[in-house]
mmCIF file of C-alpha atoms and ligand atoms in Angstrom:
data_model
loop_
_atom_site.group_PDB
_atom_site.id
_atom_site.type_symbol
_atom_site.label_atom_id
_atom_site.label_comp_id
_atom_site.label_asym_id
_atom_site.label_seq_id
_atom_site.Cartn_x
_atom_site.Cartn_y
_atom_site.Cartn_z
ATOM 1 C CA MET A 1 130.202 136.261 56.908
ATOM 2 C CA ALA A 2 130.412 132.724 57.846
ATOM 3 C CA GLU A 3 133.164 131.180 60.193
ATOM 4 C CA ALA A 4 136.675 130.972 59.849
ATOM 5 C CA ALA A 5 137.807 128.094 57.804
ATOM 6 C CA THR A 6 140.441 125.502 59.113
ATOM 7 C CA LEU A 7 144.084 126.016 57.203
ATOM 8 C CA GLU A 8 143.792 122.471 56.373
ATOM 9 C CA GLU A 9 140.623 122.603 54.387
ATOM 10 C CA ALA A 10 140.089 126.017 52.918
ATOM 11 C CA ALA A 11 141.349 126.924 49.547
ATOM 12 C CA LEU A 12 141.631 130.562 47.947
ATOM 13 C CA ALA A 13 140.038 130.480 44.599
ATOM 14 C CA LEU A 14 140.168 133.075 42.117
ATOM 15 C CA ASP A 15 138.115 133.550 38.993
ATOM 16 C CA ILE A 16 139.639 135.652 36.641
ATOM 17 C CA GLY A 17 137.098 136.413 33.594
ATOM 18 C CA GLY A 18 136.738 139.118 30.660
ATOM 19 C CA THR A 19 134.534 141.393 32.672
ATOM 20 C CA LYS A 20 135.219 140.382 36.400
ATOM 21 C CA ILE A 21 137.541 138.766 38.998
ATOM 22 C CA LEU A 22 135.788 136.824 41.565
ATOM 23 C CA ALA A 23 138.238 135.932 44.806
ATOM 24 C CA ALA A 24 136.659 133.604 47.257
ATOM 25 C CA LEU A 25 137.685 131.542 50.131
ATOM 26 C CA VAL A 26 136.356 128.101 49.620
ATOM 27 C CA ARG A 27 135.715 125.020 51.603
ATOM 28 C CA GLY A 28 134.409 122.209 49.564
ATOM 29 C CA ALA A 29 131.278 123.701 48.292
ATOM 30 C CA GLU A 30 131.073 126.237 50.513
ATOM 31 C CA VAL A 31 131.808 129.696 49.759
ATOM 32 C CA LEU A 32 133.236 131.277 53.464
ATOM 33 C CA ALA A 33 133.804 134.890 51.819
ATOM 34 C CA GLU A 34 133.974 136.508 48.518
ATOM 35 C CA VAL A 35 135.070 139.635 46.866
ATOM 36 C CA ARG A 36 134.665 140.829 43.167
ATOM 37 C CA VAL A 37 136.652 143.495 41.392
ATOM 38 C CA PRO A 38 136.269 144.531 37.726
ATOM 39 C CA THR A 39 139.002 143.199 35.113
ATOM 40 C CA ASP A 40 140.540 146.269 33.687
ATOM 41 C CA PRO A 41 141.727 144.462 30.235
ATOM 42 C CA SER A 42 144.603 147.184 30.112
ATOM 43 C CA ALA A 43 146.136 146.291 33.284
ATOM 44 C CA GLY A 44 148.043 143.093 32.038
ATOM 45 C CA PRO A 45 148.420 139.709 33.873
ATOM 46 C CA GLU A 46 150.503 141.488 36.648
ATOM 47 C CA GLY A 47 147.844 144.119 37.110
ATOM 48 C CA TRP A 48 145.092 141.524 37.585
ATOM 49 C CA LEU A 49 147.094 139.472 39.950
ATOM 50 C CA ALA A 50 147.946 142.686 42.021
ATOM 51 C CA ARG A 51 144.209 143.604 42.042
ATOM 52 C CA ALA A 52 143.441 140.287 42.950
ATOM 53 C CA GLU A 53 146.332 140.030 45.853
ATOM 54 C CA GLU A 54 145.288 143.399 47.248
ATOM 55 C CA ALA A 55 141.382 142.215 47.489
ATOM 56 C CA VAL A 56 142.363 139.053 49.267
ATOM 57 C CA ALA A 57 144.887 140.351 51.693
ATOM 58 C CA PRO A 58 142.583 140.376 54.885
ATOM 59 C CA TRP A 59 142.290 136.422 54.293
ATOM 60 C CA ALA A 60 146.140 135.691 54.695
ATOM 61 C CA GLY A 61 147.039 132.653 56.744
ATOM 62 C CA ARG A 62 143.114 131.282 56.183
ATOM 63 C CA TYR A 63 143.940 129.227 53.123
ATOM 64 C CA ALA A 64 146.361 126.391 52.674
ATOM 65 C CA TRP A 65 146.403 126.622 48.696
ATOM 66 C CA THR A 66 145.063 128.350 45.813
ATOM 67 C CA GLY A 67 143.075 127.433 42.901
ATOM 68 C CA ALA A 68 142.250 129.705 39.892
ATOM 69 C CA ALA A 69 139.673 129.769 37.184
ATOM 70 C CA VAL A 70 140.919 131.524 34.350
ATOM 71 C CA THR A 71 139.738 132.895 31.146
ATOM 72 C CA GLY A 72 141.961 131.538 28.595
ATOM 73 C CA LEU A 73 144.119 128.664 27.770
ATOM 74 C CA VAL A 74 146.276 126.820 30.652
ATOM 75 C CA ASP A 75 148.802 124.606 29.390
ATOM 76 C CA GLY A 76 151.729 123.550 31.444
ATOM 77 C CA GLY A 77 150.995 126.019 34.127
ATOM 78 C CA ARG A 78 151.344 128.722 31.444
ATOM 79 C CA TRP A 79 148.328 130.988 30.357
ATOM 80 C CA SER A 80 147.607 132.365 27.044
ATOM 81 C CA ALA A 81 144.489 133.768 25.253
ATOM 82 C CA LEU A 82 142.513 131.667 22.733
ATOM 83 C CA ASN A 83 140.578 134.859 21.673
ATOM 84 C CA PRO A 84 142.509 137.942 23.030
ATOM 85 C CA GLY A 85 139.296 139.960 22.267
ATOM 86 C CA ILE A 86 137.969 138.571 25.550
ATOM 87 C CA LEU A 87 141.143 139.362 27.389
ATOM 88 C CA PRO A 88 144.455 140.248 25.843
ATOM 89 C CA ILE A 89 146.688 137.709 27.812
ATOM 90 C CA PRO A 90 150.279 137.452 26.638
ATOM 91 C CA ASP A 91 151.226 133.986 25.150
ATOM 92 C CA GLY A 92 152.777 131.584 27.653
ATOM 93 C CA TYR A 93 152.383 134.012 30.627
ATOM 94 C CA PRO A 94 153.711 131.856 33.872
ATOM 95 C CA LEU A 95 150.736 131.945 35.939
ATOM 96 C CA MET A 96 151.135 128.948 38.113
ATOM 97 C CA GLU A 97 154.379 130.348 39.325
ATOM 98 C CA ARG A 98 153.151 134.213 39.533
ATOM 99 C CA LEU A 99 150.381 133.023 41.684
ATOM 100 C CA SER A 100 152.306 131.194 43.882
ATOM 101 C CA ALA A 101 155.159 133.731 44.057
ATOM 102 C CA ARG A 102 152.180 136.244 44.784
ATOM 103 C CA LEU A 103 149.945 134.539 47.489
ATOM 104 C CA GLY A 104 152.160 132.279 49.072
ATOM 105 C CA GLY A 105 151.684 128.482 49.012
ATOM 106 C CA PRO A 106 151.000 125.918 46.191
ATOM 107 C CA ALA A 107 148.857 127.114 43.074
ATOM 108 C CA ALA A 108 147.183 125.503 40.402
ATOM 109 C CA ALA A 109 145.292 127.026 37.503
ATOM 110 C CA PHE A 110 142.769 125.728 34.905
ATOM 111 C CA ASN A 111 140.444 127.485 32.268
ATOM 112 C CA ASP A 112 137.380 129.063 33.854
ATOM 113 C CA ALA A 113 134.787 126.880 32.124
ATOM 114 C CA GLN A 114 136.623 123.725 32.818
ATOM 115 C CA ALA A 115 136.674 124.732 36.496
ATOM 116 C CA ALA A 116 133.248 125.526 36.665
ATOM 117 C CA ALA A 117 132.214 122.104 34.965
ATOM 118 C CA TRP A 118 134.023 120.431 37.675
ATOM 119 C CA GLY A 119 132.413 122.377 40.419
ATOM 120 C CA GLU A 120 128.924 121.630 38.866
ATOM 121 C CA HIS A 121 130.070 117.900 38.553
ATOM 122 C CA ARG A 122 131.237 117.417 42.091
ATOM 123 C CA PHE A 123 128.869 119.694 43.856
ATOM 124 C CA GLY A 124 126.163 121.001 41.492
ATOM 125 C CA ALA A 125 123.547 120.320 38.599
ATOM 126 C CA GLY A 126 125.933 118.137 36.989
ATOM 127 C CA GLN A 127 126.381 115.423 39.627
ATOM 128 C CA GLY A 128 126.380 111.663 38.605
ATOM 129 C CA ALA A 129 126.163 112.193 35.011
ATOM 130 C CA ASP A 130 127.923 112.821 31.671
ATOM 131 C CA MET A 131 127.641 116.425 31.307
ATOM 132 C CA VAL A 132 128.859 119.513 29.442
ATOM 133 C CA PHE A 133 128.962 123.036 31.110
ATOM 134 C CA LEU A 134 128.510 126.095 28.585
ATOM 135 C CA THR A 135 129.012 129.296 29.912
ATOM 136 C CA LEU A 136 127.532 132.221 27.969
ATOM 137 C CA SER A 137 129.882 135.211 29.356
ATOM 138 C CA THR A 138 131.880 137.856 28.295
ATOM 139 C CA GLY A 139 132.595 135.088 25.707
ATOM 140 C CA ILE A 140 131.683 131.274 25.648
ATOM 141 C CA GLY A 141 133.555 128.800 27.441
ATOM 142 C CA GLY A 142 132.710 125.311 27.952
ATOM 143 C CA GLY A 143 133.980 122.182 29.951
ATOM 144 C CA ILE A 144 133.124 118.595 29.663
ATOM 145 C CA VAL A 145 132.993 115.777 32.188
ATOM 146 C CA LEU A 146 132.581 112.212 30.786
ATOM 147 C CA GLY A 147 132.731 109.017 33.065
ATOM 148 C CA GLY A 148 133.568 111.156 36.029
ATOM 149 C CA ARG A 149 136.443 112.880 34.214
ATOM 150 C CA LEU A 150 137.156 116.449 33.455
ATOM 151 C CA LEU A 151 138.603 116.497 29.868
ATOM 152 C CA LEU A 152 141.574 119.054 29.701
ATOM 153 C CA GLY A 153 143.746 120.241 27.099
ATOM 154 C CA ARG A 154 143.609 122.327 23.852
ATOM 155 C CA GLY A 155 141.193 120.839 21.558
ATOM 156 C CA SER A 156 137.506 121.058 21.327
ATOM 157 C CA LEU A 157 136.879 117.909 23.162
ATOM 158 C CA ALA A 158 138.101 120.195 26.033
ATOM 159 C CA GLY A 159 135.172 122.378 25.637
ATOM 160 C CA HIS A 160 136.629 125.417 23.915
ATOM 161 C CA PHE A 161 133.433 125.809 22.119
ATOM 162 C CA GLY A 162 133.464 129.744 22.150
ATOM 163 C CA VAL A 163 136.381 129.830 19.901
ATOM 164 C CA THR A 164 135.238 127.628 17.229
ATOM 165 C CA ALA A 165 134.389 129.175 13.946
ATOM 166 C CA PRO A 166 130.823 129.812 12.666
ATOM 167 C CA VAL A 167 129.726 127.591 9.896
ATOM 168 C CA LEU A 168 127.940 130.093 7.924
ATOM 169 C CA ALA A 169 130.568 132.820 7.937
ATOM 170 C CA GLU A 170 128.410 135.554 9.587
ATOM 171 C CA HIS A 171 131.140 136.584 11.599
ATOM 172 C CA PRO A 172 134.800 136.056 10.508
ATOM 173 C CA ALA A 173 136.528 134.558 13.693
ATOM 174 C CA HIS A 174 134.684 132.977 16.613
ATOM 175 C CA ILE A 175 131.238 132.130 17.208
ATOM 176 C CA GLU A 176 131.294 133.927 20.985
ATOM 177 C CA ASP A 177 131.977 137.059 18.717
ATOM 178 C CA GLY A 178 128.301 136.885 17.578
ATOM 179 C CA ILE A 179 126.486 135.627 20.817
ATOM 180 C CA ALA A 180 128.034 136.294 23.874
ATOM 181 C CA GLY A 181 128.139 139.547 26.085
ATOM 182 C CA ARG A 182 130.566 141.924 24.250
ATOM 183 C CA TRP A 183 128.428 141.232 21.120
ATOM 184 C CA ILE A 184 125.247 141.973 23.104
ATOM 185 C CA ALA A 185 126.510 145.264 24.288
ATOM 186 C CA GLY A 186 128.169 146.018 21.038
ATOM 187 C CA GLU A 187 124.916 145.691 19.420
ATOM 188 C CA ALA A 188 122.999 147.623 21.930
ATOM 189 C CA ALA A 189 125.487 150.524 21.363
ATOM 190 C CA ARG A 190 125.132 150.052 17.545
ATOM 191 C CA VAL A 191 121.252 150.827 17.870
ATOM 192 C CA GLY A 192 121.623 153.674 19.873
ATOM 193 C CA HIS A 193 121.384 152.024 23.373
ATOM 194 C CA PRO A 194 124.879 152.228 25.163
ATOM 195 C CA VAL A 195 124.184 149.734 28.102
ATOM 196 C CA ASP A 196 126.416 146.583 28.979
ATOM 197 C CA ALA A 197 124.718 143.039 28.625
ATOM 198 C CA GLU A 198 122.917 143.058 31.931
ATOM 199 C CA GLY A 199 121.111 146.359 30.777
ATOM 200 C CA VAL A 200 119.979 144.924 27.812
ATOM 201 C CA PHE A 201 118.615 141.777 29.581
ATOM 202 C CA ALA A 202 116.734 144.122 31.882
ATOM 203 C CA ALA A 203 115.282 146.513 28.830
ATOM 204 C CA ALA A 204 114.177 142.945 27.227
ATOM 205 C CA GLN A 205 112.408 141.873 30.402
ATOM 206 C CA ALA A 206 110.699 145.714 30.628
ATOM 207 C CA GLY A 207 109.608 144.646 27.251
ATOM 208 C CA GLU A 208 111.706 146.901 25.083
ATOM 209 C CA GLY A 209 111.603 145.683 21.393
ATOM 210 C CA TRP A 210 115.262 146.685 20.539
ATOM 211 C CA ALA A 211 116.496 144.421 23.446
ATOM 212 C CA GLU A 212 114.432 141.635 22.928
ATOM 213 C CA THR A 213 115.611 141.411 19.170
ATOM 214 C CA ILE A 214 119.151 141.189 20.401
ATOM 215 C CA VAL A 215 118.765 138.788 23.027
ATOM 216 C CA MET A 216 116.640 136.674 20.668
ATOM 217 C CA LYS A 217 119.402 136.587 18.010
ATOM 218 C CA SER A 218 121.985 135.761 20.438
ATOM 219 C CA ALA A 219 119.628 132.872 21.914
ATOM 220 C CA ARG A 220 119.025 131.477 18.125
ATOM 221 C CA ARG A 221 122.929 131.400 17.801
ATOM 222 C CA ALA A 222 123.299 129.949 21.012
ATOM 223 C CA ALA A 223 120.929 127.286 20.529
ATOM 224 C CA ARG A 224 122.248 126.209 17.200
ATOM 225 C CA LEU A 225 125.727 125.681 19.229
ATOM 226 C CA LEU A 226 123.838 123.620 22.104
ATOM 227 C CA ALA A 227 122.075 121.221 19.340
ATOM 228 C CA ASN A 228 125.661 120.770 17.952
ATOM 229 C CA ILE A 229 127.176 119.998 21.394
ATOM 230 C CA GLN A 230 124.419 117.551 21.968
ATOM 231 C CA LEU A 231 125.135 115.907 18.609
ATOM 232 C CA MET A 232 128.590 115.666 18.829
ATOM 233 C CA LEU A 233 128.817 114.293 22.799
ATOM 234 C CA ALA A 234 125.361 113.189 23.949
ATOM 235 C CA PRO A 235 125.564 114.600 27.474
ATOM 236 C CA ALA A 236 122.867 113.710 30.099
ATOM 237 C CA ARG A 237 122.707 117.110 30.839
ATOM 238 C CA ILE A 238 124.045 120.503 29.641
ATOM 239 C CA VAL A 239 124.660 122.697 32.677
ATOM 240 C CA LEU A 240 124.341 126.444 31.826
ATOM 241 C CA GLY A 241 126.125 128.995 33.412
ATOM 242 C CA GLY A 242 127.631 132.972 33.020
ATOM 243 C CA GLY A 243 125.780 136.155 33.039
ATOM 244 C CA ILE A 244 124.136 135.452 29.792
ATOM 245 C CA GLY A 245 123.160 131.899 30.598
ATOM 246 C CA LEU A 246 121.709 132.563 33.698
ATOM 247 C CA ALA A 247 120.265 136.021 32.693
ATOM 248 C CA PRO A 248 116.569 136.413 33.326
ATOM 249 C CA GLY A 249 114.354 134.690 30.710
ATOM 250 C CA GLN A 250 117.568 133.394 28.746
ATOM 251 C CA ILE A 251 117.261 129.466 29.509
ATOM 252 C CA GLU A 252 113.482 129.509 28.782
ATOM 253 C CA ARG A 253 114.125 130.961 25.335
ATOM 254 C CA LEU A 254 116.750 128.526 24.723
ATOM 255 C CA ARG A 255 114.609 125.703 25.914
ATOM 256 C CA GLU A 256 111.732 126.965 23.596
ATOM 257 C CA LEU A 257 114.128 127.071 20.532
ATOM 258 C CA LEU A 258 115.219 123.706 21.293
ATOM 259 C CA GLY A 259 111.911 122.237 21.658
ATOM 260 C CA PRO A 260 111.111 121.239 18.160
ATOM 261 C CA LEU A 261 114.217 118.831 17.990
ATOM 262 C CA PRO A 262 113.308 115.437 18.132
ATOM 263 C CA PRO A 263 114.092 114.155 21.778
ATOM 264 C CA LEU A 264 117.384 112.108 20.989
ATOM 265 C CA ARG A 265 119.074 115.245 19.795
ATOM 266 C CA ARG A 266 117.337 117.749 22.298
ATOM 267 C CA PRO A 267 119.809 119.038 24.907
ATOM 268 C CA CYS A 268 118.458 118.545 28.625
ATOM 269 C CA LEU A 269 119.293 122.271 29.853
ATOM 270 C CA VAL A 270 119.823 122.842 33.208
ATOM 271 C CA PRO A 271 121.027 126.279 35.076
ATOM 272 C CA ALA A 272 124.123 126.036 37.101
ATOM 273 C CA ALA A 273 123.137 125.290 40.694
ATOM 274 C CA LEU A 274 126.533 126.922 42.028
ATOM 275 C CA GLY A 275 125.551 130.095 39.779
ATOM 276 C CA ALA A 276 128.533 132.409 39.329
ATOM 277 C CA ARG A 277 130.706 130.535 42.103
ATOM 278 C CA ALA A 278 130.984 127.518 39.915
ATOM 279 C CA GLY A 279 134.293 128.417 38.706
ATOM 280 C CA VAL A 280 135.736 129.245 42.261
ATOM 281 C CA ILE A 281 134.280 126.100 43.948
ATOM 282 C CA GLY A 282 135.850 123.957 40.885
ATOM 283 C CA ALA A 283 139.043 125.496 40.985
ATOM 284 C CA ALA A 284 139.262 125.174 44.800
ATOM 285 C CA ASP A 285 138.316 121.427 44.425
ATOM 286 C CA LEU A 286 140.538 120.610 41.156
ATOM 287 C CA ALA A 287 143.699 122.215 42.873
ATOM 288 C CA ARG A 288 143.714 120.195 46.085
ATOM 289 C CA PRO A 289 144.718 116.442 44.490
ATOM 290 C CA THR A 290 147.131 118.332 42.176
ATOM 291 C CA ILE A 291 148.885 119.669 44.883
ATOM 292 C CA LYS A 292 148.370 117.557 47.858
ATOM 293 C CA ASN A 293 148.598 113.983 46.296
ATOM 294 C CA ASP A 294 150.151 114.734 42.900
ATOM 295 C CA ASN A 295 147.468 112.652 41.557
ATOM 296 C CA GLN A 296 145.250 114.648 39.600
ATOM 297 C CA GLN A 297 145.052 111.730 37.007
ATOM 298 C CA ARG A 298 142.571 110.246 39.185
ATOM 299 C CA ARG A 299 140.212 113.054 38.416
ATOM 300 C CA ILE A 300 141.039 114.543 35.193
ATOM 301 C CA ALA A 301 141.958 113.187 31.767
HETATM 302 C C1 LIG B 401 137.156 132.513 25.481
HETATM 303 C C2 LIG B 401 138.206 132.164 25.880
HETATM 304 C C3 LIG B 401 138.080 130.998 26.654
HETATM 305 C C4 LIG B 401 137.062 131.084 28.047
HETATM 306 C C5 LIG B 401 135.636 131.734 27.295
HETATM 307 C C6 LIG B 401 134.846 132.591 28.470
HETATM 308 C C7 LIG B 401 139.905 133.587 26.187
HETATM 309 C C8 LIG B 401 140.595 134.720 26.689
HETATM 310 N N1 LIG B 401 138.780 133.029 26.607
HETATM 311 O O1 LIG B 401 136.391 131.483 24.620
HETATM 312 O O2 LIG B 401 138.979 130.297 27.461
HETATM 313 O O3 LIG B 401 136.333 129.866 28.636
HETATM 314 O O4 LIG B 401 135.993 132.904 26.812
HETATM 315 O O5 LIG B 401 135.592 133.326 29.151
HETATM 316 O O6 LIG B 401 140.723 133.163 25.102
HETATM 317 P P1 LIG B 401 134.791 134.580 30.156
HETATM 318 O O7 LIG B 401 135.644 135.387 30.362
HETATM 319 O O8 LIG B 401 133.399 135.053 29.287
HETATM 320 O O9 LIG B 401 133.970 133.951 31.227
#
């Protein structure tokens, strides 16, 4: 483990996703310590926070504030699900208040993909550019940084791409329900291979046809989403993250599928430089001005 952080510089950061919780002690772009625990969907927000609190107990006194990156919508410090199928968060859960009460000190919370977008813009593959971050994970999340500002809020301009509806109604609700990790595992089980999404990618890498069929179908749909994002926002780069986005071979499949598009409409796809840590690094940084300077408008719109 790296050296101890000084209190003024280090933050506790949590990334609460549909499958796992990553807790980290973060200083700038540096992760000084980290721990992962699974998210039990049935435990509810108090259960998820209790699990995180237990995991970070050894770091007591080593951080000055807490930043959380969470799946779902954070609005006025309250947390709700956009798609309860990814994680059943009750509407309007007082997340900032509960984080602060449980972990001590000031706390701020953000959507996971928006926080990761900020992390990649500040320290990773999106530096100095208008960028979109797209996480292909349990679900699909997005974050947009234009002119150095992270777009927050509820609308699709805040990057909630996964819960947009498919134009061709292949699936009744959200496009993520036909592309992302839950769908991939569900498809595998349907064809007699009850493994998680990671297992499907491993099987595809090993040349198993059933697995290649599933990951290609996911990739074709994700490529359409990427092409639409490029048309809507024309970012200089789309930074790809998440367990599916960064799975072996997936960025190559997506690049190949997008290859025939005319250059002006073709996304420039790059992998997240901070990998699975983009969310915790972004949340730690975003939470700092909110708390210390009460001047978050400087950086986020
Ligand atoms: C869903 C939505 C987004 C989130 C995205 C990725 C919920 C609970 N989540 O679209 O807010 O950013 O999934 O989440 O409504 P992950 O858990 O797959 O990282």
